[in-house]
Coordinates of C-alpha atoms in Angstrom, one line a residue:
M1 CA 0.0 -0.1 -0.1
R2 CA 1.1 4.0 -1.1
D3 CA 2.0 6.3 1.6
G4 CA -0.9 8.1 2.0
E5 CA -3.8 5.4 0.8
G6 CA -4.6 3.7 4.2
R7 CA -6.7 5.3 6.8
G8 CA -6.3 9.2 5.4
G9 CA -4.8 9.9 2.3
R10 CA -6.8 11.3 -0.8
P11 CA -9.8 9.3 -0.8
T12 CA -10.9 11.1 2.5
A13 CA -9.7 14.1 2.0
A14 CA -11.7 14.1 -1.3
L15 CA -15.0 13.6 1.4
P16 CA -15.5 16.6 2.5
V17 CA -15.9 18.1 -1.0
V18 CA -17.9 15.1 -2.1
V19 CA -20.3 15.4 0.8
A20 CA -20.8 19.0 0.7
A21 CA -21.7 18.9 -3.0
A22 CA -24.4 15.7 -2.0
L23 CA -25.3 18.0 0.8
Y24 CA -26.1 20.9 -1.1
G25 CA -28.1 19.7 -3.9
W26 CA -30.0 17.9 -1.3
A27 CA -30.8 20.9 0.1
H28 CA -31.9 22.9 -2.6
W29 CA -34.0 20.3 -4.0
Y30 CA -36.0 20.7 -0.8
F31 CA -35.7 24.4 -0.9
A32 CA -36.4 24.9 -3.9
G33 CA -37.2 22.2 -6.7
P34 CA -40.2 21.9 -8.0
N35 CA -41.3 18.5 -6.3
P36 CA -39.4 18.6 -2.6
P37 CA -39.3 15.6 -0.5
S38 CA -41.4 16.0 2.6
A39 CA -39.3 17.9 5.6
A40 CA -39.5 14.9 7.7
V41 CA -37.9 13.2 5.0
A42 CA -35.2 15.8 4.1
V43 CA -33.9 16.3 7.4
A44 CA -33.5 12.5 8.0
V45 CA -31.7 12.0 5.0
G46 CA -29.4 15.6 5.6
S47 CA -28.7 14.0 9.1
V48 CA -27.8 10.7 8.1
L49 CA -25.8 11.7 5.2
G50 CA -24.1 14.5 7.9
T51 CA -23.6 11.9 10.2
A52 CA -22.5 9.2 8.2
A53 CA -19.9 11.4 6.2
C54 CA -18.3 12.3 9.7
A55 CA -18.1 9.1 11.6
L56 CA -16.9 7.5 7.9
Y57 CA -14.1 10.6 8.1
F58 CA -13.0 9.8 11.4
V59 CA -12.7 6.3 11.3
R60 CA -10.4 7.1 8.1
T61 CA -8.5 10.2 9.6
H62 CA -5.5 9.2 11.7
G63 CA -3.8 11.1 14.3
S64 CA -4.7 14.1 15.9
G65 CA -6.5 16.1 13.5
A66 CA -8.9 13.6 13.3
L67 CA -11.0 15.2 16.2
F68 CA -10.7 18.8 14.5
G69 CA -11.1 17.3 10.6
V70 CA -14.6 15.6 12.4
L71 CA -16.1 19.6 14.0
F72 CA -14.6 21.5 11.0
L73 CA -16.5 18.8 8.4
A74 CA -19.5 19.3 10.8
V75 CA -20.1 22.4 11.0
G76 CA -18.9 23.1 7.4
L77 CA -21.7 20.6 6.2
L78 CA -24.4 23.0 8.4
L79 CA -22.9 25.8 6.8
T80 CA -23.6 24.5 3.2
V81 CA -27.2 24.1 4.5
T82 CA -27.7 27.3 5.7
A83 CA -25.9 28.6 2.2
A84 CA -28.8 26.6 0.6
D85 CA -31.4 28.2 2.2
R86 CA -30.5 31.2 1.6
A87 CA -29.8 30.4 -1.7
A88 CA -33.3 29.5 -2.2
G89 CA -35.4 31.8 -4.1
R90 CA -37.8 34.0 -1.7
A91 CA -39.9 35.2 -5.3
E92 CA -42.8 36.9 -4.1
V93 CA -42.7 40.2 -2.0
A94 CA -45.7 41.3 -0.2
V95 CA -46.1 45.1 1.5
C96 CA -47.4 44.2 5.3
V97 CA -48.5 46.3 8.1
V98 CA -47.1 45.8 11.2
R99 CA -49.8 44.5 13.7
E100 CA -47.8 44.0 16.7
A101 CA -43.9 44.5 17.6
H102 CA -42.7 42.0 19.9
S103 CA -39.2 42.0 21.1
Q104 CA -37.7 38.9 23.6
V105 CA -34.6 38.5 25.3
Q106 CA -33.3 35.6 25.3
G107 CA -30.7 34.5 28.3
S108 CA -27.4 32.8 28.3
Y109 CA -27.1 29.9 31.3
G110 CA -23.7 28.8 32.2
E111 CA -20.5 30.8 32.9
G112 CA -19.0 31.7 30.0
G113 CA -22.1 31.0 27.5
P114 CA -22.7 33.4 25.0
P115 CA -24.1 36.5 25.4
A116 CA -28.1 37.1 26.2
K117 CA -29.4 37.5 22.7
T118 CA -32.5 39.3 21.3
V119 CA -35.1 38.3 19.4
H120 CA -37.8 40.6 17.5
R121 CA -41.1 39.1 16.1
L122 CA -43.5 41.1 14.0
V123 CA -47.2 40.1 13.6
L124 CA -48.0 41.1 10.1
D125 CA -51.0 42.1 8.3
C126 CA -50.3 41.0 4.6
P127 CA -51.9 40.2 1.4
G128 CA -53.6 36.5 1.2
G129 CA -52.4 36.6 4.6
Y130 CA -49.1 35.0 4.6
P131 CA -46.8 35.1 5.9
D132 CA -48.1 36.1 8.7
E133 CA -45.3 36.9 11.2
L134 CA -41.4 37.9 11.0
K135 CA -38.5 36.8 13.3
D136 CA -35.1 38.7 13.5
D137 CA -32.1 39.7 15.3
R138 CA -32.3 43.5 15.0
P139 CA -35.8 45.5 14.9
L140 CA -37.2 45.9 11.1
A141 CA -40.5 48.0 12.2
A142 CA -42.5 49.3 14.6
R143 CA -46.2 48.7 15.2
G144 CA -48.5 50.4 12.6
E145 CA -45.0 50.7 9.7
E146 CA -45.1 49.2 6.6
I147 CA -42.2 46.3 5.6
E148 CA -41.4 44.4 2.7
V149 CA -40.9 40.9 3.2
A150 CA -39.8 38.1 0.4
Y151 CA -41.1 34.7 1.2
D152 CA -41.8 31.5 -0.9
A153 CA -45.3 31.2 -1.8
R154 CA -44.5 27.2 -1.3
R155 CA -43.4 28.0 2.6
R156 CA -40.6 26.1 2.2
V157 CA -38.2 29.0 3.6
A158 CA -38.8 31.3 5.9
P159 CA -40.0 34.8 5.1
E160 CA -37.1 37.7 5.4
P161 CA -37.0 41.5 5.0
A162 CA -37.0 41.9 0.9
G163 CA -33.4 42.3 -0.7
G164 CA -32.1 40.5 3.2
T165 CA -29.6 37.9 3.8
S166 CA -27.0 37.0 1.6
A167 CA -25.9 33.5 1.3
W168 CA -22.2 34.4 0.8
V169 CA -20.9 35.0 4.4
P170 CA -22.3 31.2 4.9
A171 CA -20.8 30.0 2.0
V172 CA -17.2 31.2 2.5
W173 CA -17.7 30.0 6.2
A174 CA -18.0 26.5 4.8
A175 CA -15.5 26.7 2.1
L176 CA -13.0 27.2 4.9
L177 CA -13.9 24.6 7.4
L178 CA -14.3 22.5 4.6
A179 CA -10.7 23.1 3.4
G180 CA -9.4 22.2 6.6
A181 CA -10.9 19.3 6.6
T182 CA -9.6 18.2 3.5
L183 CA -6.2 19.4 4.6
I184 CA -6.4 17.3 7.6
A185 CA -7.5 13.9 6.1
A186 CA -4.8 15.2 3.3
R187 CA -1.7 15.4 5.9
S188 CA -3.2 12.1 7.8
P189 CA -0.3 9.5 8.4
A190 CA -0.9 6.6 7.2
P191 CA -1.6 3.5 9.4
G192 CA 1.2 1.8 11.5
T193 CA 3.5 5.4 10.7

């Protein structure tokens, strides 16, 4: 067996890219495809694919970097799904009136945990009745104001403010983490070394 073709090496180094592409395709089909699977099937298949990839990566990657590689792979795959969600079409835009505006502080538990987070929830009156609410981490409008909301008429992705979030940020982070996992797998020692 040549060096680099045992547990680590090239076959495992290709795993993050292959699995990320498959997971992105699966998520994109669910979020934007014409005949997607049900939400339960989409989550189940995505979870099995991600878990199996992480397990296979950990088993095949040797050395102390295996744990970090699995962490990079897992977070990279989650960010891949986030990028697919944000890239999904929210083709409809509605001008809605804010009926109610609520803010709730979600506390942090434990010492050294993340800081408290404020979630802003708007109850909306939109033409046709949908969307009926919008959640964000920043205040978007006050009661009685109008707001433009982009949404998917098939209700597969959550509504967001028109001109809202971009898929580039999670896509770039996913690429960096998956590249890290790939590098760790490529540098993994062969068994018996």
